[in-house]
Coordinates of C-alpha atoms in Angstrom, one line a residue:
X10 CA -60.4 -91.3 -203.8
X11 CA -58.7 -90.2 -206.9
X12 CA -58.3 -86.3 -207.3
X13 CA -60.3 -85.2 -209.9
X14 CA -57.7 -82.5 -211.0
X15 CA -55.0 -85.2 -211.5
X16 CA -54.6 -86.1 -215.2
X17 CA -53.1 -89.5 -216.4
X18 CA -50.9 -88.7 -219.0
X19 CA -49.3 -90.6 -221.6
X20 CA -46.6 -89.0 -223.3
X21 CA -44.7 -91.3 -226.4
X22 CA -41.4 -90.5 -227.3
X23 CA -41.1 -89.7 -223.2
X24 CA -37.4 -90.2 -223.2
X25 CA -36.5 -88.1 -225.5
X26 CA -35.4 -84.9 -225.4
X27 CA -38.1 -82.7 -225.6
X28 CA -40.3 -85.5 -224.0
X29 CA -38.2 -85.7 -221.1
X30 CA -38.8 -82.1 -220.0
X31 CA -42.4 -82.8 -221.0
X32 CA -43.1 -85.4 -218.2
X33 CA -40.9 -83.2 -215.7
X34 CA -43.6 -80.5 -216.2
X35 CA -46.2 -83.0 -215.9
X36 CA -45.1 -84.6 -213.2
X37 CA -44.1 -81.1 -211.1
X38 CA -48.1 -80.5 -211.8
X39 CA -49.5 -83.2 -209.5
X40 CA -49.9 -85.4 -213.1
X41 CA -49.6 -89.2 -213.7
X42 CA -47.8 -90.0 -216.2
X43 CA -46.6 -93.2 -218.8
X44 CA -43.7 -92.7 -220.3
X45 CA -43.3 -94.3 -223.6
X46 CA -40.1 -95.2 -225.7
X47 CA -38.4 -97.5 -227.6
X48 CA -35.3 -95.8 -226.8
X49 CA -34.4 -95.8 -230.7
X50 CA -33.5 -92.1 -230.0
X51 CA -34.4 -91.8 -226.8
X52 CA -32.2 -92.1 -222.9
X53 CA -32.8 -93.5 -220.1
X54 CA -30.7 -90.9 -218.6
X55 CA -33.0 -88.2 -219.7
X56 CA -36.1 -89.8 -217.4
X57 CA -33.2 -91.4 -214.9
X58 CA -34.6 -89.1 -211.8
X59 CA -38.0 -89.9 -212.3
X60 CA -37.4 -93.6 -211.8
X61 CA -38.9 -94.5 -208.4
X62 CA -41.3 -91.3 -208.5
X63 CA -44.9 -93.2 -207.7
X64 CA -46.7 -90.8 -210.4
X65 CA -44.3 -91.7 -212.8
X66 CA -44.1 -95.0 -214.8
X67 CA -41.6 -96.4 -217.8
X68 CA -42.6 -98.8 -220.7
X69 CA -40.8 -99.8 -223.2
X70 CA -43.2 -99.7 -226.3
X71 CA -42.5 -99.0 -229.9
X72 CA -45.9 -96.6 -231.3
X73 CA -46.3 -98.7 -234.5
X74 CA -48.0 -101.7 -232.6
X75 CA -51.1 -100.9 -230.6
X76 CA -51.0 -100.0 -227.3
X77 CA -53.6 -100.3 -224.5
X78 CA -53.1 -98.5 -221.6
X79 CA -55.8 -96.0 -219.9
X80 CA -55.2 -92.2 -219.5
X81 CA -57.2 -88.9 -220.0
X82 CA -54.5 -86.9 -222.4
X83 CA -52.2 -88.3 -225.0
X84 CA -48.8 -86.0 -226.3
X85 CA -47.5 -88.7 -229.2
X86 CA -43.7 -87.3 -229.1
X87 CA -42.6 -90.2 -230.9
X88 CA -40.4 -90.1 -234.1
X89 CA -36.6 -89.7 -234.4
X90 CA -36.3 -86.0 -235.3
X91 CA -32.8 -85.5 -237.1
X92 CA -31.6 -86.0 -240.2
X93 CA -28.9 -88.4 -238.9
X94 CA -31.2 -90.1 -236.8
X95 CA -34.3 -90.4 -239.4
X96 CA -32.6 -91.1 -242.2
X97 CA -30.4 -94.3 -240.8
X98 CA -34.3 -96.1 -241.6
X99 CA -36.4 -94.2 -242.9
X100 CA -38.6 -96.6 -243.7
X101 CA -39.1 -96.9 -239.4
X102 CA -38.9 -93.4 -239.3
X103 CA -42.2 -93.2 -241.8
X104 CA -44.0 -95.8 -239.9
X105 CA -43.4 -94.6 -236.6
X106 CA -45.1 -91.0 -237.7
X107 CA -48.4 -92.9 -239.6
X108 CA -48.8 -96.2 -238.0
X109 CA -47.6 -94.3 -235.2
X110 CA -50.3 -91.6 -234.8
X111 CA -52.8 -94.2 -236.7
X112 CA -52.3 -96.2 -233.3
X113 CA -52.4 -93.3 -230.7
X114 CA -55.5 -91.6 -232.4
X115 CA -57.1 -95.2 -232.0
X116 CA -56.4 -95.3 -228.5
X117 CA -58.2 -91.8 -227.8
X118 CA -60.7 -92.7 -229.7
X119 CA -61.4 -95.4 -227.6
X120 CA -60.8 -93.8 -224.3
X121 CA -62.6 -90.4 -225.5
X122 CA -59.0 -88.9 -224.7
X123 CA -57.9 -85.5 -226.1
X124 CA -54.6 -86.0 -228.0
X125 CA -52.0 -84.0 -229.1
X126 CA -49.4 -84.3 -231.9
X127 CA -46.0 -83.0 -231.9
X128 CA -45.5 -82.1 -236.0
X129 CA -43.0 -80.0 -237.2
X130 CA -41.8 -76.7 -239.3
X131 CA -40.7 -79.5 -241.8
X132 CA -43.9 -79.8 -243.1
X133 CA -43.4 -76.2 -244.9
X134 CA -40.2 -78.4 -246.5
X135 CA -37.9 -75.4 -248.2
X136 CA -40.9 -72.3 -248.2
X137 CA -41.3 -69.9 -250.9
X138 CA -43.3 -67.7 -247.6
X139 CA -41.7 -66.0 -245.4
X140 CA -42.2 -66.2 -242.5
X141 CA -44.0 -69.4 -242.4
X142 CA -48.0 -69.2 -241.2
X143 CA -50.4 -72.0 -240.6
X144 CA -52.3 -71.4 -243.6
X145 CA -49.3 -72.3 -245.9
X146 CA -48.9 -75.8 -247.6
X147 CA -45.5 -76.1 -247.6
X148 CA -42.9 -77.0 -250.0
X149 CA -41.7 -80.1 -249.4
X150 CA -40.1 -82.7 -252.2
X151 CA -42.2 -85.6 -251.6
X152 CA -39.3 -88.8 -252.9
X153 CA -36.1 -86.6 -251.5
X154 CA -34.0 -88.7 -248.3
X155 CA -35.8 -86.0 -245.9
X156 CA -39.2 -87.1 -246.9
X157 CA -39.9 -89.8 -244.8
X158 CA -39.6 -87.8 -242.0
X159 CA -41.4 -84.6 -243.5
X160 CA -44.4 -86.2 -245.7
X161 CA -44.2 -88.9 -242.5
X162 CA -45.1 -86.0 -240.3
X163 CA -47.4 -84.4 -243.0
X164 CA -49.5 -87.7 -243.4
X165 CA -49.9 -88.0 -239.5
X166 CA -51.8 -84.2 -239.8
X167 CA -53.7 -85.5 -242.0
X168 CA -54.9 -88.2 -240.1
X169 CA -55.5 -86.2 -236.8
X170 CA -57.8 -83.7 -238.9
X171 CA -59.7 -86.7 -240.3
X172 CA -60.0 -88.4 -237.2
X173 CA -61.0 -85.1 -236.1
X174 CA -63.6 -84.3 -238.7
X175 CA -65.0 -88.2 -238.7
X176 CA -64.9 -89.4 -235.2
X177 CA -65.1 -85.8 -233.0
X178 CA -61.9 -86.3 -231.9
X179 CA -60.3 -83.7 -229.9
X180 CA -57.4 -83.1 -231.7
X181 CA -54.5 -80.3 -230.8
X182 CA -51.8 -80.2 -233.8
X183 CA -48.2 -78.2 -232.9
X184 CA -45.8 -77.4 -235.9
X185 CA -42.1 -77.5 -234.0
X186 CA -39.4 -74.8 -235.0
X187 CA -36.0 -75.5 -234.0
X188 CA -35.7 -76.4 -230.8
X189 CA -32.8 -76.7 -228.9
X190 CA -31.8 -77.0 -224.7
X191 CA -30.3 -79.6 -222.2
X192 CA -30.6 -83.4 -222.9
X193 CA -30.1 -82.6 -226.5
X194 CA -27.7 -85.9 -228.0
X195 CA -24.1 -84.7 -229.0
X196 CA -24.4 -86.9 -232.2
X197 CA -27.7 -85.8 -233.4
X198 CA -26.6 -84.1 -236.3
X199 CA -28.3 -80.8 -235.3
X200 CA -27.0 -77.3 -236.0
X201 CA -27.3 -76.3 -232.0
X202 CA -25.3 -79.7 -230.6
X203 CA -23.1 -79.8 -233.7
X204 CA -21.7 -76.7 -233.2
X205 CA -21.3 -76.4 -228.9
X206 CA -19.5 -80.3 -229.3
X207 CA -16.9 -79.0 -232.0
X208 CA -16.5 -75.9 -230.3
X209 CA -16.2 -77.6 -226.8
X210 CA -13.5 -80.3 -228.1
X211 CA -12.0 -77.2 -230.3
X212 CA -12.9 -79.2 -233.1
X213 CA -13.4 -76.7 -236.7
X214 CA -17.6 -75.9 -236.5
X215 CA -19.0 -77.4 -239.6
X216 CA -21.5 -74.8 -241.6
X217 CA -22.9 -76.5 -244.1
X218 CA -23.5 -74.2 -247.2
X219 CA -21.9 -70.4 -247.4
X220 CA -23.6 -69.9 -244.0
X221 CA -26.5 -67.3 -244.7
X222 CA -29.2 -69.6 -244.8
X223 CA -31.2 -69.0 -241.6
X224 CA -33.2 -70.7 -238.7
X225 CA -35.0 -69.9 -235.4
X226 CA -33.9 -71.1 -231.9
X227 CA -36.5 -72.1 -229.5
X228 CA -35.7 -72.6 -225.9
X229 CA -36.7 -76.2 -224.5
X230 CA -38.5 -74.6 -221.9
X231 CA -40.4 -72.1 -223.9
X232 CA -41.7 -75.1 -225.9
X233 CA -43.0 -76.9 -223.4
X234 CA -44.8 -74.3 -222.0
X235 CA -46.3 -73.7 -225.7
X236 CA -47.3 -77.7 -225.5
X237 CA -49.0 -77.0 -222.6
X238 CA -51.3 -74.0 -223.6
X239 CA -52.3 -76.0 -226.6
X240 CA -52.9 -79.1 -224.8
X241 CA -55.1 -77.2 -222.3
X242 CA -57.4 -75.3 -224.9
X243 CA -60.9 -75.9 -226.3
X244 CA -62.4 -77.8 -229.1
X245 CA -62.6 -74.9 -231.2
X246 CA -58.5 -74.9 -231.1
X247 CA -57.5 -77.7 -232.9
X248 CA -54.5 -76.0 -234.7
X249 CA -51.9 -76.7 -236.1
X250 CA -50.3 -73.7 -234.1
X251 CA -46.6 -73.1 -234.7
X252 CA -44.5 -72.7 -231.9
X253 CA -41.1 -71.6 -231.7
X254 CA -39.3 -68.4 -231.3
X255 CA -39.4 -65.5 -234.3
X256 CA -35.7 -64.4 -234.0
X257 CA -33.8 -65.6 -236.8
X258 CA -30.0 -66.4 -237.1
X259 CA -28.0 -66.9 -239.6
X260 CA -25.8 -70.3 -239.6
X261 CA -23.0 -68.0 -239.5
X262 CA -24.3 -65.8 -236.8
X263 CA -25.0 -68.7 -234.5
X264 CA -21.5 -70.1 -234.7
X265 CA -19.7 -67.1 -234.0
X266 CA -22.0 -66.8 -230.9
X267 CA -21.4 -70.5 -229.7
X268 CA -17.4 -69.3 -230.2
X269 CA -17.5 -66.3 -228.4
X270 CA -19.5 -68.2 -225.5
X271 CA -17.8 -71.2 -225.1
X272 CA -14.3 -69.7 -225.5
X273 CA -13.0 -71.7 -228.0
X274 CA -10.5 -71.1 -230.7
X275 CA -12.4 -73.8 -233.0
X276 CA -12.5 -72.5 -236.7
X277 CA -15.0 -72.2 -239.3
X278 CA -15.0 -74.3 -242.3
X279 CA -17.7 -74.9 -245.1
X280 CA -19.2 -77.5 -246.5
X281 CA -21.6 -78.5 -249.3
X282 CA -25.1 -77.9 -248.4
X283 CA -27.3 -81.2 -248.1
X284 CA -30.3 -82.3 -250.4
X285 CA -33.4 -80.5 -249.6
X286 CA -32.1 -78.5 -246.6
X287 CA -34.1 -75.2 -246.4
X288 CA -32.7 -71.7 -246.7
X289 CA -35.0 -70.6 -244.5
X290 CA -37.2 -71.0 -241.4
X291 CA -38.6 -68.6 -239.0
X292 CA -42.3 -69.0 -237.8
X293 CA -45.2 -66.5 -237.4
X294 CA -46.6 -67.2 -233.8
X295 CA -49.6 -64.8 -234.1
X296 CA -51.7 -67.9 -233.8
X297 CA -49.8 -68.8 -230.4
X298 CA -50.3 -65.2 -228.9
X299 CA -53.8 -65.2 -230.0
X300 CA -54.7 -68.5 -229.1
X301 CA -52.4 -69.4 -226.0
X302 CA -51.4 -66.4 -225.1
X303 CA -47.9 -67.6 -225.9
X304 CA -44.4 -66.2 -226.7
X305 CA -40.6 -67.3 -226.0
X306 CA -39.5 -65.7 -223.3
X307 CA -35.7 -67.1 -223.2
X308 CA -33.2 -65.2 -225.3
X309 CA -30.8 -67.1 -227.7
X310 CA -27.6 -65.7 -226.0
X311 CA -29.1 -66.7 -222.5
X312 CA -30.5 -70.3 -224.0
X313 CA -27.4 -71.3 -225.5
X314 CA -25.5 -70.4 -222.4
X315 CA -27.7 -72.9 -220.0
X316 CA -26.7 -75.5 -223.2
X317 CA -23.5 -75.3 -223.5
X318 CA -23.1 -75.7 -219.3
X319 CA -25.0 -78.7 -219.8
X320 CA -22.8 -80.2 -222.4
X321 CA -19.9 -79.2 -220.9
X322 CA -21.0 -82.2 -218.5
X323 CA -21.4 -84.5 -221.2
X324 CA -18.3 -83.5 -223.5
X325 CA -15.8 -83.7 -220.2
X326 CA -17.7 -87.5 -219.4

């Protein structure tokens, strides 16, 4: 007999980074759980230890053809989330996030399944509100080479709330800040990995712009957690609900840390700041404490220290 307290899980995106340490969690809680990926983005090394675990199973799918399987929650993690990794085909990149969620929201709809999408902070694009709440519409420029992954993410909200409002869905939207941890890709093209790879080979760390613009830094694990919460809420919370963590860093701040804690006498050079690219991002989680009861609770210095062991693993490989 099956235990009632057991979930089957679907999780898209599953061997990627932040879906990777989604099905750990899932699977550590007694879950089921499908793993989906098209491994566009996504490792088999990230899910590599799960392999053989009889709650745990692998398919190789992409989200923008349907997909019929049977499970009680849905967490659609799938879309390559970089700017290197979006923008190499961005038409893809813009189909995976509408037919994408188009295609998971059918398949809870079907199954009566609650459903969850991973969105992002880039839906605020380059904010004139500081810090950025729920409430605010963003500033994004809608034919810029970021789009497809920002008005790609915004058109997949859009479809949750109207699945929501027309079918009863039950929806849970999360807005992702910066997130950053173990299983991260060297060559993503992210400020976190960029900078601990460079500094690690003693390569110069690459700032792009005069280095004052500013971000957040989330801990993998905090994130998760965050996930979870929303996933496990009410009707009533639908969201979105920004998670990530409040501190803010300068560019400049963070690559003098990942110096000092790696050891390395890499320098600091400059470059011309991309299209688009915001000056700022830092979220207001009053929703998340309200709400979920949420807040990070891993600080940047001790985050970045359990990330740069980690890649010290993959830079010496």
């Amino acid at each position: 007999m099956r235990n009632s307290s057991v979930q089957r899980v679907l999780v898209t995106g599953g061997a990627g980074f932040l879906g990777s340490h989604l099905c750990d969690r899932l699977i550590a809680a007694g879950h089921d759980v499908i793993c989906v990926d098209n491994f566009y983005t996504g490792s088999k090394d990230n899910i590599r230890h799960l392999i053989g675990n009889p709650r745990f199973e692998l398919l190789r799918h992409d989200v923008t053809f349907p997909l019929y399987v049977e499970v009680d929650r849905i967490f659609n993690l799938a879309c390559p989330a970089s700017p290197i990794h979006y923008q190499r085909d961005p038409v893809q990149t813009t189909k995976t996030s509408v037919h994408g969620a188009i295609n998971m929201l059918g398949l809870a709809k079907r199954l009566h399944a609650r459903i969850l999408q991973a969105s992002t902070s880039e839906v605020y694009g380059d904010p004139e509100v500081h810090p950025q709440t729920e409430d605010y519409w963003g500033r994004v420029n809608p034919i810029g080479t970021r789009a497809c992954y920002d008005e790609g993410k915004r058109c997949a909200e859009t479809l949750f709330f109207d699945y929501h409002r027309q079918h009863r869905l039950e929806i849970k939207v999360m807005r992702i800040f910066n997130t950053y941890g173990p299983r991260m890709q060297p060559d993503d093209g992210r400020v976190v990995s960029n900078f601990i790879v460079q500094a690690l080979k003693g390569e110069p760390i690459t700032i792009y712009g005069d280095g004052n613009q500013t971000r957040s830094f989330c801990y993998v694990d905090d994130l998760i957690e965050g996930m979870l919460r929303l996933m496990e809420t009410g009707p009533d919370v639908p969201g979105p609900i920004n998670i990530g963590n409040p501190g803010e860093f300068t560019m400049r701040e963070l690559a003098e840390m990942v110096v000092r804690q790696t050891g390395s006498k890499s320098s600091i050079v400059y470059m011309p700041l991309p299209s688009d690219d915001p000056r700022q991002r830092r979220p207001d989680i009053s929703l998340a404490r309200e709400k979920l009861g949420w807040a990070p609770t891993v600080a940047l210095e001790e985050g970045m220290a359990r990330t740069i062991d980690y890649f010290r693993t993959v830079v010496a490989a």
